[in-house]
């Protein structure tokens, strides 16, 4: 780290669980963020601010006026612009040292298979069931940890999956048959700060995976009820008949 970086990340360096080695791990990391909407916005901004060295931003959507209620990586002037380009601009304005790659594409199985090389971890901020199952399948195949998040209405959740651990459950163990109707904010609505809460937790878990501190959260699901202001945690079990991580 140079002098500017020592000053920029000084509040991390004061944390004994992170220190210089942990911050260097962040600087050396490559995180892929899939979905640059309500969840992906705070994830991208916090990871850029924290000094993650390289971010790959993946989303085939464009900024719409209805996004601005919650998608804080995008400004009003960005309406009509590619979400990945808009988010990349925001990240680089926050931290010019971060390398940001933009991919205005949908994350399919085939696409992920060709673009996960060198990626430290994936953060899923999409709202599409097929994309989530593709992320799960490719992360299992490539043994890459990933952080899942979802928010709809007044409820949100965060889960960490780590296929490097053969005993850890995968997304398919938790949701064998998810459909897009269960994911759509366009139909059900979503409270704007809720996506900030969940996205911030996703960013925190991403940092924990890169620069380990505290207790590992792989195999746990955390749910948040914004109306009650309450968190709950659930330990997940690996399904012996899961077609995603235990194919027969």
Coordinates of N, CA and C in Angstrom, one line a residue:
X1 N 0.8 -1.2 0.0 CA 0.0 0.0 0.0 C 0.9 1.3 0.0
X2 N 0.4 2.2 -0.8 CA 1.2 3.5 -0.8 C 0.6 4.4 0.3
X3 N 1.2 5.6 0.5 CA 0.8 6.5 1.6 C -0.7 6.9 1.5
X4 N -1.1 7.2 0.2 CA -2.5 7.6 0.1 C -3.5 6.5 0.5
X5 N -3.1 5.3 0.2 CA -4.0 4.1 0.6 C -3.9 3.9 2.1
X6 N -2.8 4.1 2.7 CA -2.7 4.0 4.2 C -3.6 5.0 4.8
X7 N -3.7 6.2 4.3 CA -4.6 7.2 4.8 C -6.1 6.8 4.5
X8 N -6.3 6.5 3.3 CA -7.7 6.2 2.8 C -8.3 5.1 3.7
X9 N -7.5 4.0 3.9 CA -8.1 2.8 4.6 C -7.7 2.8 6.1
X10 N -7.3 3.9 6.6 CA -6.8 4.0 8.0 C -7.8 3.4 9.0
X11 N -9.1 3.6 8.8 CA -10.1 3.2 9.7 C -10.2 1.6 9.7
X12 N -9.9 1.0 8.6 CA -9.8 -0.4 8.5 C -8.6 -0.9 9.2
X13 N -7.5 -0.2 9.0 CA -6.2 -0.6 9.5 C -6.2 -0.6 11.1
X14 N -7.1 0.2 11.6 CA -7.2 0.3 13.1 C -7.9 -0.9 13.7
X15 N -8.6 -1.6 12.9 CA -9.3 -2.8 13.3 C -8.4 -4.0 13.3
X16 N -8.1 -4.6 14.5 CA -7.1 -5.6 14.7 C -7.5 -6.9 13.8
X17 N -8.8 -7.1 13.6 CA -9.2 -8.2 12.8 C -8.9 -8.0 11.3
X18 N -8.7 -6.8 10.9 CA -8.4 -6.5 9.5 C -6.9 -6.2 9.3
X19 N -6.5 -5.0 9.9 CA -5.1 -4.6 9.8 C -4.6 -4.5 8.4
X20 N -3.3 -4.5 8.3 CA -2.7 -4.3 6.9 C -2.9 -5.6 6.1
X21 N -2.8 -6.8 6.6 CA -2.9 -8.0 5.8 C -4.4 -8.1 5.3
X22 N -5.3 -7.8 6.1 CA -6.7 -7.9 5.7 C -7.0 -6.8 4.6
X23 N -6.5 -5.6 4.8 CA -6.8 -4.6 3.7 C -6.1 -5.0 2.4
X24 N -4.9 -5.6 2.5 CA -4.2 -6.0 1.3 C -5.0 -7.1 0.6
X25 N -5.6 -8.0 1.4 CA -6.5 -9.0 0.8 C -7.6 -8.4 0.0
X26 N -8.2 -7.3 0.5 CA -9.2 -6.6 -0.2 C -8.7 -6.0 -1.5
X27 N -7.6 -5.4 -1.4 CA -7.0 -4.7 -2.6 C -6.7 -5.7 -3.6
X28 N -6.4 -7.0 -3.2 CA -6.0 -8.0 -4.2 C -7.2 -8.8 -4.7
X29 N -8.4 -8.5 -4.2 CA -9.6 -9.3 -4.5 C -10.3 -8.8 -5.8
X30 N -11.0 -9.8 -6.4 CA -11.8 -9.5 -7.6 C -13.3 -10.0 -7.3
X31 N -14.2 -9.1 -7.2 CA -15.6 -9.4 -6.8 C -16.5 -9.2 -8.0
X32 N -17.3 -10.1 -8.4 CA -18.3 -10.0 -9.4 C -19.7 -9.7 -8.7
X33 N -20.3 -8.6 -9.1 CA -21.6 -8.2 -8.6 C -22.6 -8.3 -9.8
X34 N -23.6 -9.1 -9.5 CA -24.6 -9.4 -10.6 C -25.9 -8.8 -10.2
X35 N -26.3 -7.8 -11.0 CA -27.5 -7.0 -10.7 C -27.1 -5.6 -10.0
X36 N -27.3 -4.5 -10.7 CA -26.9 -3.2 -10.2 C -28.1 -2.3 -9.9
X37 N -29.1 -3.0 -9.2 CA -30.3 -2.2 -8.8 C -30.3 -1.8 -7.4
X38 N -31.4 -2.1 -6.7 CA -31.5 -1.7 -5.3 C -30.5 -2.3 -4.4
X39 N -30.2 -3.6 -4.5 CA -29.2 -4.3 -3.7 C -27.8 -4.0 -4.2
X40 N -27.6 -4.1 -5.5 CA -26.3 -4.0 -6.1 C -25.7 -2.6 -6.0
X41 N -26.5 -1.6 -5.8 CA -26.0 -0.2 -5.7 C -25.2 -0.1 -4.4
X42 N -25.8 -0.4 -3.2 CA -24.9 -0.3 -2.0 C -23.8 -1.3 -1.9
X43 N -24.0 -2.4 -2.5 CA -22.9 -3.4 -2.5 C -21.7 -2.9 -3.3
X44 N -22.0 -2.4 -4.5 CA -20.9 -1.8 -5.3 C -20.2 -0.6 -4.7
X45 N -21.0 0.3 -4.1 CA -20.4 1.5 -3.5 C -19.6 1.1 -2.3
X46 N -20.1 0.3 -1.4 CA -19.3 -0.1 -0.2 C -18.1 -0.9 -0.5
X47 N -18.2 -1.8 -1.5 CA -17.0 -2.6 -1.9 C -15.9 -1.7 -2.5
X48 N -16.4 -0.7 -3.3 CA -15.4 0.2 -3.9 C -14.8 1.1 -2.8
X49 N -15.6 1.6 -1.9 CA -15.1 2.4 -0.8 C -14.1 1.6 0.1
X50 N -14.4 0.3 0.3 CA -13.6 -0.5 1.1 C -12.2 -0.9 0.5
X51 N -12.1 -0.7 -0.8 CA -10.9 -0.9 -1.5 C -10.7 -2.3 -2.1
X52 N -11.9 -2.9 -2.4 CA -11.8 -4.1 -3.2 C -11.1 -3.8 -4.6
X53 N -10.1 -4.5 -4.9 CA -9.2 -4.0 -6.1 C -9.9 -4.0 -7.4
X54 N -10.8 -5.0 -7.6 CA -11.4 -5.2 -9.0 C -12.9 -5.6 -8.8
X55 N -13.7 -4.8 -9.5 CA -15.1 -5.1 -9.5 C -15.6 -5.4 -10.9
X56 N -16.3 -6.5 -11.1 CA -17.0 -6.8 -12.4 C -18.5 -6.6 -12.2
X57 N -19.0 -5.7 -12.9 CA -20.4 -5.3 -12.8 C -21.2 -5.9 -13.9
X58 N -22.3 -6.7 -13.6 CA -23.0 -7.5 -14.6 C -24.5 -7.1 -14.5
X59 N -25.1 -6.6 -15.5 CA -26.5 -6.3 -15.6 C -26.9 -5.9 -17.0
X60 N -27.9 -6.4 -17.5 CA -28.3 -6.1 -18.9 C -29.4 -5.0 -19.0
X61 N -29.7 -4.4 -17.8 CA -30.8 -3.4 -17.7 C -30.3 -2.0 -17.9
X62 N -31.3 -1.1 -18.0 CA -31.0 0.4 -18.1 C -31.7 1.1 -17.0
X63 N -31.2 2.3 -16.6 CA -31.8 3.0 -15.5 C -33.1 3.6 -15.9
X64 N -34.1 3.4 -15.1 CA -35.4 4.0 -15.3 C -35.8 5.0 -14.1
X65 N -36.7 5.9 -14.4 CA -37.0 6.9 -13.3 C -37.5 6.2 -12.1
X66 N -38.2 5.1 -12.2 CA -38.8 4.4 -11.0 C -37.7 3.7 -10.2
X67 N -36.5 3.6 -10.8 CA -35.4 3.0 -10.0 C -34.8 3.9 -9.0
X68 N -34.9 5.2 -9.2 CA -34.2 6.2 -8.4 C -34.7 6.3 -6.9
X69 N -35.9 5.7 -6.7 CA -36.4 5.7 -5.3 C -35.5 4.9 -4.3
X70 N -34.7 4.0 -4.9 CA -33.9 3.1 -4.0 C -32.5 2.7 -4.6
X71 N -32.3 2.9 -5.9 CA -31.0 2.5 -6.5 C -30.0 3.6 -6.5
X72 N -29.3 3.7 -5.3 CA -28.5 4.9 -5.0 C -27.2 5.0 -5.8
X73 N -26.9 4.1 -6.6 CA -25.7 4.2 -7.5 C -26.0 5.0 -8.7
X74 N -27.3 5.3 -9.0 CA -27.7 6.0 -10.2 C -28.3 7.4 -9.9
X75 N -27.8 8.3 -10.7 CA -28.4 9.7 -10.5 C -29.5 9.9 -11.6
X76 N -30.2 11.0 -11.4 CA -31.3 11.3 -12.3 C -30.8 11.4 -13.8
X77 N -29.6 12.0 -13.9 CA -29.1 12.2 -15.2 C -28.7 10.9 -15.9
X78 N -28.7 9.8 -15.2 CA -28.3 8.5 -15.7 C -29.5 7.7 -16.3
X79 N -30.7 8.3 -16.2 CA -31.9 7.6 -16.7 C -31.7 7.3 -18.2
X80 N -31.9 6.1 -18.6 CA -31.7 5.6 -20.0 C -30.3 5.1 -20.2
X81 N -29.5 5.3 -19.3 CA -28.1 4.8 -19.4 C -28.0 3.3 -18.9
X82 N -27.0 2.6 -19.4 CA -26.8 1.2 -18.9 C -26.5 1.3 -17.4
X83 N -27.1 0.4 -16.6 CA -26.9 0.4 -15.2 C -25.5 0.1 -14.8
X84 N -24.8 -0.8 -15.6 CA -23.4 -1.1 -15.2 C -22.5 0.1 -15.5
X85 N -22.8 0.9 -16.6 CA -22.0 2.1 -16.9 C -22.2 3.1 -15.8
X86 N -23.5 3.3 -15.4 CA -23.8 4.3 -14.4 C -23.2 4.0 -13.1
X87 N -23.3 2.7 -12.7 CA -22.7 2.3 -11.4 C -21.2 2.4 -11.4
X88 N -20.6 2.0 -12.5 CA -19.2 2.1 -12.7 C -18.7 3.6 -12.4
X89 N -19.4 4.5 -13.0 CA -19.1 5.9 -12.8 C -19.1 6.3 -11.4
X90 N -20.2 5.9 -10.7 CA -20.3 6.2 -9.2 C -19.2 5.5 -8.4
X91 N -18.8 4.3 -8.7 CA -17.8 3.6 -8.0 C -16.4 4.3 -8.2
X92 N -16.1 4.7 -9.4 CA -14.8 5.3 -9.7 C -14.8 6.8 -9.2
X93 N -15.9 7.4 -9.1 CA -15.9 8.7 -8.5 C -15.6 8.6 -7.0
X94 N -16.0 7.5 -6.4 CA -15.8 7.3 -5.0 C -14.4 6.8 -4.7
X95 N -13.8 6.0 -5.6 CA -12.5 5.4 -5.4 C -11.9 5.2 -6.8
X96 N -11.0 6.1 -7.2 CA -10.5 6.0 -8.6 C -9.5 4.8 -8.7
X97 N -9.0 4.3 -7.6 CA -8.0 3.2 -7.6 C -8.7 1.8 -8.0
X98 N -10.0 1.7 -7.8 CA -10.7 0.5 -8.1 C -10.8 0.2 -9.6
X99 N -10.4 -0.9 -10.0 CA -10.6 -1.3 -11.4 C -12.0 -1.8 -11.6
X100 N -12.8 -1.2 -12.5 CA -14.2 -1.6 -12.7 C -14.4 -2.1 -14.1
X101 N -14.8 -3.3 -14.3 CA -15.2 -3.9 -15.6 C -16.7 -3.9 -15.7
X102 N -17.2 -3.6 -16.8 CA -18.7 -3.5 -17.0 C -19.1 -4.6 -18.1
X103 N -20.2 -5.3 -17.7 CA -20.7 -6.3 -18.6 C -22.2 -6.1 -18.7
X104 N -22.7 -5.4 -19.8 CA -24.1 -5.2 -19.9 C -24.8 -6.4 -20.5
X105 N -24.7 -7.5 -19.8 CA -25.3 -8.8 -20.3 C -26.0 -9.5 -19.2
X106 N -26.8 -10.4 -19.5 CA -27.5 -11.3 -18.5 C -26.5 -12.4 -18.2
X107 N -26.5 -12.7 -16.9 CA -25.5 -13.8 -16.4 C -26.2 -15.1 -16.6
X108 N -25.9 -15.7 -17.7 CA -26.4 -17.1 -18.0 C -25.3 -18.1 -17.6
X109 N -25.7 -19.4 -17.6 CA -24.7 -20.4 -17.3 C -23.5 -20.3 -18.1
X110 N -23.7 -20.2 -19.4 CA -22.6 -20.2 -20.4 C -21.8 -18.9 -20.2
X111 N -22.4 -17.8 -20.0 CA -21.6 -16.6 -19.8 C -20.8 -16.7 -18.5
X112 N -21.4 -17.1 -17.4 CA -20.6 -17.2 -16.2 C -19.5 -18.2 -16.3
X113 N -19.7 -19.3 -17.0 CA -18.6 -20.3 -17.2 C -17.4 -19.7 -17.8
X114 N -17.6 -18.7 -18.7 CA -16.4 -18.1 -19.4 C -15.9 -16.8 -18.6
X115 N -16.5 -16.4 -17.6 CA -16.1 -15.1 -17.0 C -15.8 -15.2 -15.5
X116 N -15.8 -16.4 -14.9 CA -15.5 -16.6 -13.5 C -14.1 -16.8 -13.1
X117 N -13.3 -17.0 -14.1 CA -11.8 -17.2 -13.9 C -11.2 -16.0 -13.2
X118 N -10.6 -16.3 -12.1 CA -9.9 -15.2 -11.3 C -10.8 -14.4 -10.4
X119 N -12.1 -14.8 -10.4 CA -13.0 -14.1 -9.5 C -12.9 -14.7 -8.1
X120 N -12.8 -13.8 -7.1 CA -12.7 -14.3 -5.7 C -14.0 -14.7 -5.1
X121 N -15.0 -13.9 -5.4 CA -16.4 -14.3 -4.9 C -17.4 -13.5 -5.8
X122 N -18.6 -14.0 -5.7 CA -19.8 -13.4 -6.4 C -20.8 -12.9 -5.4
X123 N -21.3 -11.7 -5.7 CA -22.4 -11.2 -4.9 C -23.7 -11.1 -5.8
X124 N -24.7 -11.9 -5.5 CA -25.9 -11.9 -6.3 C -26.9 -10.9 -5.8
X125 N -27.2 -9.9 -6.7 CA -28.2 -8.8 -6.3 C -29.2 -8.8 -7.4
X126 N -29.4 -9.9 -8.1 CA -30.4 -10.0 -9.1 C -31.8 -10.3 -8.6
X127 N -32.8 -10.2 -9.5 CA -34.2 -10.5 -9.1 C -34.8 -11.5 -10.0
X128 N -33.9 -12.4 -10.5 CA -34.3 -13.3 -11.5 C -34.0 -14.7 -11.1
X129 N -34.9 -15.6 -11.0 CA -34.7 -17.0 -10.5 C -33.7 -17.7 -11.4
X130 N -33.8 -17.6 -12.7 CA -32.9 -18.4 -13.6 C -31.5 -17.9 -13.4
X131 N -31.3 -16.6 -13.2 CA -29.9 -16.1 -13.0 C -29.4 -16.6 -11.7
X132 N -30.2 -16.7 -10.6 CA -29.7 -17.2 -9.3 C -29.3 -18.6 -9.4
X133 N -30.1 -19.4 -10.1 CA -29.7 -20.8 -10.3 C -28.5 -21.0 -11.1
X134 N -28.3 -20.1 -12.1 CA -27.1 -20.2 -12.9 C -25.9 -19.8 -12.1
X135 N -26.0 -18.8 -11.2 CA -24.9 -18.4 -10.3 C -24.6 -19.5 -9.4
X136 N -25.6 -20.2 -8.8 CA -25.4 -21.3 -7.9 C -24.6 -22.4 -8.6
X137 N -25.1 -22.8 -9.8 CA -24.5 -23.9 -10.6 C -23.1 -23.6 -10.9
X138 N -22.8 -22.4 -11.4 CA -21.4 -22.1 -11.8 C -20.5 -21.9 -10.6
X139 N -21.0 -21.4 -9.5 CA -20.2 -21.2 -8.3 C -19.9 -22.6 -7.7
X140 N -20.8 -23.5 -7.7 CA -20.6 -24.8 -7.2 C -19.5 -25.5 -8.1
X141 N -19.6 -25.3 -9.4 CA -18.7 -26.0 -10.3 C -17.3 -25.4 -10.2
X142 N -17.2 -24.1 -10.0 CA -15.9 -23.4 -9.9 C -15.4 -23.3 -8.4
X143 N -16.2 -23.8 -7.5 CA -15.8 -23.7 -6.0 C -15.5 -22.2 -5.6
X144 N -16.5 -21.3 -6.0 CA -16.4 -19.9 -5.7 C -17.5 -19.6 -4.7
X145 N -17.1 -19.0 -3.5 CA -18.2 -18.5 -2.6 C -19.0 -17.4 -3.1
X146 N -20.3 -17.3 -2.6 CA -21.1 -16.2 -3.1 C -22.1 -15.8 -2.0
X147 N -22.5 -14.6 -2.1 CA -23.5 -14.0 -1.2 C -24.8 -13.7 -1.9
X148 N -25.9 -14.2 -1.4 CA -27.2 -14.0 -2.0 C -28.0 -12.9 -1.2
X149 N -28.7 -12.1 -1.8 CA -29.6 -11.2 -1.1 C -30.9 -11.0 -1.8
X150 N -31.9 -10.7 -1.1 CA -33.2 -10.4 -1.7 C -34.0 -9.4 -0.8
X151 N -34.8 -8.6 -1.4 CA -35.7 -7.7 -0.7 C -37.0 -7.4 -1.4
X152 N -38.1 -7.5 -0.8 CA -39.4 -7.3 -1.4 C -40.3 -6.8 -0.3
X153 N -41.2 -5.8 -0.6 CA -42.1 -5.3 0.4 C -41.3 -4.7 1.6
X154 N -41.6 -5.3 2.7 CA -40.9 -4.9 4.0 C -40.0 -6.0 4.5
X155 N -39.6 -7.0 3.7 CA -38.8 -8.1 4.1 C -37.6 -8.3 3.3
X156 N -36.5 -8.7 3.9 CA -35.3 -9.0 3.2 C -34.5 -10.2 3.8
X157 N -33.6 -10.7 3.0 CA -32.8 -11.8 3.5 C -31.4 -11.8 2.9
X158 N -30.5 -12.4 3.6 CA -29.1 -12.5 3.2 C -28.6 -13.9 3.5
X159 N -27.9 -14.6 2.6 CA -27.4 -15.9 2.8 C -26.0 -16.0 2.1
X160 N -25.1 -16.8 2.8 CA -23.8 -17.0 2.3 C -23.6 -18.5 1.9
X161 N -23.1 -18.7 0.7 CA -22.9 -20.1 0.3 C -21.4 -20.3 -0.1
X162 N -20.8 -21.3 0.4 CA -19.4 -21.5 0.2 C -19.1 -23.0 -0.3
X163 N -19.1 -23.2 -1.6 CA -19.0 -24.6 -2.1 C -17.6 -25.1 -1.9
X164 N -16.6 -24.3 -1.4 CA -15.3 -24.9 -1.1 C -15.4 -25.9 0.1
X165 N -16.5 -25.7 0.9 CA -16.8 -26.6 2.0 C -17.8 -27.7 1.5
X166 N -17.4 -28.9 1.5 CA -18.3 -30.0 0.9 C -19.5 -30.2 1.8
X167 N -19.5 -29.7 3.0 CA -20.7 -29.9 3.9 C -21.6 -28.7 3.9
X168 N -21.2 -27.6 3.2 CA -22.0 -26.4 3.1 C -23.2 -26.6 2.1
X169 N -24.4 -26.2 2.5 CA -25.5 -26.2 1.6 C -25.4 -25.2 0.4
X170 N -26.1 -25.5 -0.7 CA -26.1 -24.5 -1.8 C -27.5 -23.9 -1.9
X171 N -27.6 -23.0 -2.8 CA -28.9 -22.2 -3.0 C -30.0 -23.2 -3.3
X172 N -29.7 -24.2 -4.1 CA -30.7 -25.2 -4.4 C -31.2 -26.0 -3.2
X173 N -30.4 -26.2 -2.2 CA -30.8 -26.8 -1.0 C -31.8 -26.0 -0.3
X174 N -31.7 -24.7 -0.4 CA -32.6 -23.8 0.3 C -33.9 -23.6 -0.5
X175 N -33.7 -23.3 -1.8 CA -34.8 -23.1 -2.7 C -34.8 -24.0 -3.9
X176 N -35.4 -25.2 -3.8 CA -35.4 -26.2 -4.9 C -36.1 -25.7 -6.1
X177 N -37.2 -24.9 -5.9 CA -38.1 -24.5 -7.0 C -38.6 -23.1 -6.9
X178 N -37.7 -22.1 -7.1 CA -38.0 -20.7 -6.9 C -38.5 -20.2 -8.3
X179 N -39.5 -19.3 -8.3 CA -39.9 -18.7 -9.5 C -39.8 -17.1 -9.4
X180 N -39.9 -16.5 -10.6 CA -39.7 -15.0 -10.6 C -40.8 -14.2 -9.9
X181 N -42.0 -14.8 -9.8 CA -43.1 -14.1 -9.2 C -42.7 -13.8 -7.7
X182 N -41.9 -14.7 -7.1 CA -41.5 -14.5 -5.7 C -40.4 -13.5 -5.5
X183 N -39.9 -13.0 -6.6 CA -38.8 -12.1 -6.5 C -39.1 -10.6 -7.0
X184 N -40.3 -10.4 -7.6 CA -40.5 -9.1 -8.3 C -40.9 -8.0 -7.4
X185 N -40.1 -6.9 -7.4 CA -40.4 -5.7 -6.7 C -41.4 -4.9 -7.5
X186 N -41.3 -5.1 -8.9 CA -42.2 -4.3 -9.8 C -43.7 -4.6 -9.5
X187 N -44.0 -5.8 -9.0 CA -45.4 -6.1 -8.7 C -45.7 -5.9 -7.2
X188 N -44.8 -6.2 -6.3 CA -45.1 -6.1 -4.9 C -44.6 -4.9 -4.2
X189 N -43.7 -4.1 -4.9 CA -43.1 -2.9 -4.3 C -42.0 -3.3 -3.3
X190 N -41.3 -2.3 -2.8 CA -40.2 -2.5 -1.9 C -39.9 -1.1 -1.2
X191 N -39.7 -1.2 0.1 CA -39.4 0.0 0.9 C -37.9 0.4 0.6
X192 N -37.7 1.7 0.3 CA -36.4 2.1 -0.3 C -35.2 1.8 0.7
X193 N -35.3 2.2 2.0 CA -34.1 1.9 2.8 C -33.9 0.4 3.1
X194 N -34.9 -0.4 2.8 CA -34.7 -1.9 3.1 C -33.6 -2.4 2.2
X195 N -33.6 -2.0 0.9 CA -32.5 -2.6 0.0 C -31.1 -2.1 0.5
X196 N -31.1 -0.9 1.1 CA -29.8 -0.4 1.7 C -29.4 -1.3 2.8
X197 N -30.3 -1.7 3.7 CA -30.0 -2.6 4.8 C -29.5 -3.9 4.3
X198 N -30.2 -4.5 3.4 CA -29.8 -5.9 2.9 C -28.5 -5.8 2.0
X199 N -28.4 -4.8 1.2 CA -27.2 -4.6 0.4 C -26.0 -4.4 1.2
X200 N -26.1 -3.6 2.3 CA -25.0 -3.3 3.2 C -24.6 -4.6 3.9
X201 N -25.5 -5.5 4.3 CA -25.2 -6.8 4.9 C -24.5 -7.7 3.9
X202 N -24.9 -7.6 2.6 CA -24.2 -8.4 1.6 C -22.8 -7.9 1.4
X203 N -22.6 -6.6 1.4 CA -21.2 -6.1 1.3 C -20.4 -6.5 2.5
X204 N -21.0 -6.5 3.7 CA -20.3 -6.9 4.9 C -19.9 -8.4 4.8
X205 N -20.8 -9.2 4.3 CA -20.4 -10.7 4.2 C -19.4 -10.9 3.1
X206 N -19.4 -10.1 2.1 CA -18.4 -10.2 1.1 C -17.0 -9.9 1.7
X207 N -16.9 -8.8 2.5 CA -15.7 -8.4 3.1 C -15.2 -9.5 4.1
X208 N -16.2 -10.1 4.8 CA -15.8 -11.2 5.7 C -15.2 -12.4 5.0
X209 N -15.7 -12.7 3.8 CA -15.2 -13.8 3.0 C -13.8 -13.5 2.5
X210 N -13.5 -12.3 2.1 CA -12.2 -11.9 1.6 C -11.2 -11.7 2.7
X211 N -11.6 -11.0 3.7 CA -10.6 -10.7 4.8 C -11.3 -11.2 6.1
X212 N -11.2 -12.5 6.4 CA -12.0 -13.2 7.4 C -11.9 -12.5 8.8
X213 N -13.1 -12.2 9.3 CA -13.2 -11.7 10.7 C -14.5 -12.2 11.3
X214 N -14.5 -12.4 12.6 CA -15.7 -12.9 13.3 C -16.0 -14.3 12.9
X215 N -17.3 -14.7 13.0 CA -17.7 -16.0 12.7 C -18.1 -16.2 11.3
X216 N -17.7 -17.3 10.6 CA -18.1 -17.6 9.2 C -19.6 -17.7 9.2
X217 N -20.2 -17.2 8.1 CA -21.7 -17.2 8.0 C -22.2 -18.1 6.9
X218 N -21.3 -18.9 6.3 CA -21.8 -19.8 5.2 C -22.7 -20.8 5.8
X219 N -23.8 -21.1 5.2 CA -24.7 -22.1 5.7 C -25.8 -21.5 6.6
X220 N -25.8 -20.2 6.7 CA -26.8 -19.5 7.5 C -27.7 -18.5 6.6
X221 N -28.9 -18.4 7.0 CA -29.8 -17.5 6.3 C -30.3 -16.4 7.4
X222 N -30.1 -15.2 7.1 CA -30.6 -14.1 8.0 C -31.7 -13.4 7.3
X223 N -32.8 -13.3 8.0 CA -34.0 -12.6 7.5 C -34.3 -11.3 8.3
X224 N -34.8 -10.3 7.6 CA -35.1 -9.0 8.3 C -36.5 -8.6 8.0
X225 N -37.2 -8.3 9.1 CA -38.6 -7.7 9.0 C -38.5 -6.2 9.3
X226 N -38.7 -5.4 8.3 CA -38.6 -4.0 8.5 C -39.7 -3.4 9.3
X227 N -40.9 -4.0 9.2 CA -42.0 -3.5 10.0 C -41.8 -3.7 11.5
X228 N -41.2 -4.9 11.9 CA -41.0 -5.2 13.3 C -39.6 -4.7 13.7
X229 N -38.7 -4.4 12.7 CA -37.3 -4.1 13.1 C -36.6 -5.2 13.7
X230 N -36.8 -6.5 13.2 CA -36.2 -7.7 13.8 C -35.5 -8.5 12.8
X231 N -34.3 -9.0 13.2 CA -33.6 -10.0 12.5 C -33.8 -11.4 13.0
X232 N -33.8 -12.4 12.2 CA -33.8 -13.8 12.6 C -32.7 -14.5 11.8
X233 N -32.1 -15.6 12.4 CA -31.1 -16.4 11.7 C -31.5 -17.8 11.7
X234 N -31.3 -18.5 10.6 CA -31.6 -19.9 10.4 C -30.4 -20.6 9.9
X235 N -30.1 -21.7 10.5 CA -29.0 -22.6 10.0 C -29.6 -23.5 9.0
X236 N -28.9 -23.5 7.8 CA -29.4 -24.3 6.7 C -28.7 -25.7 6.7
X237 N -29.4 -26.6 6.1 CA -28.9 -28.0 6.0 C -28.7 -28.4 4.5
X238 N -27.7 -29.1 4.3 CA -27.4 -29.6 2.9 C -28.3 -30.8 2.6
X239 N -29.0 -30.7 1.5 CA -29.9 -31.8 1.1 C -29.2 -32.9 0.4
X240 N -29.3 -34.1 0.8 CA -28.6 -35.2 0.2 C -29.1 -35.5 -1.2
X241 N -30.3 -35.1 -1.5 CA -30.8 -35.3 -2.9 C -30.9 -34.0 -3.7
X242 N -30.1 -33.0 -3.3 CA -30.1 -31.8 -4.1 C -29.5 -32.0 -5.4
X243 N -30.2 -31.7 -6.5 CA -29.6 -31.9 -7.9 C -28.5 -30.9 -8.2
X244 N -28.4 -29.8 -7.4 CA -27.4 -28.8 -7.8 C -26.1 -29.1 -7.2
X245 N -26.0 -29.5 -5.9 CA -24.7 -29.8 -5.3 C -24.5 -31.3 -5.0
X246 N -25.5 -32.1 -5.1 CA -25.3 -33.5 -4.9 C -26.0 -34.3 -6.0
X247 N -25.6 -34.1 -7.3 CA -26.2 -34.8 -8.4 C -26.0 -36.3 -8.3
X248 N -27.1 -37.0 -8.6 CA -27.1 -38.5 -8.5 C -26.4 -39.0 -9.7

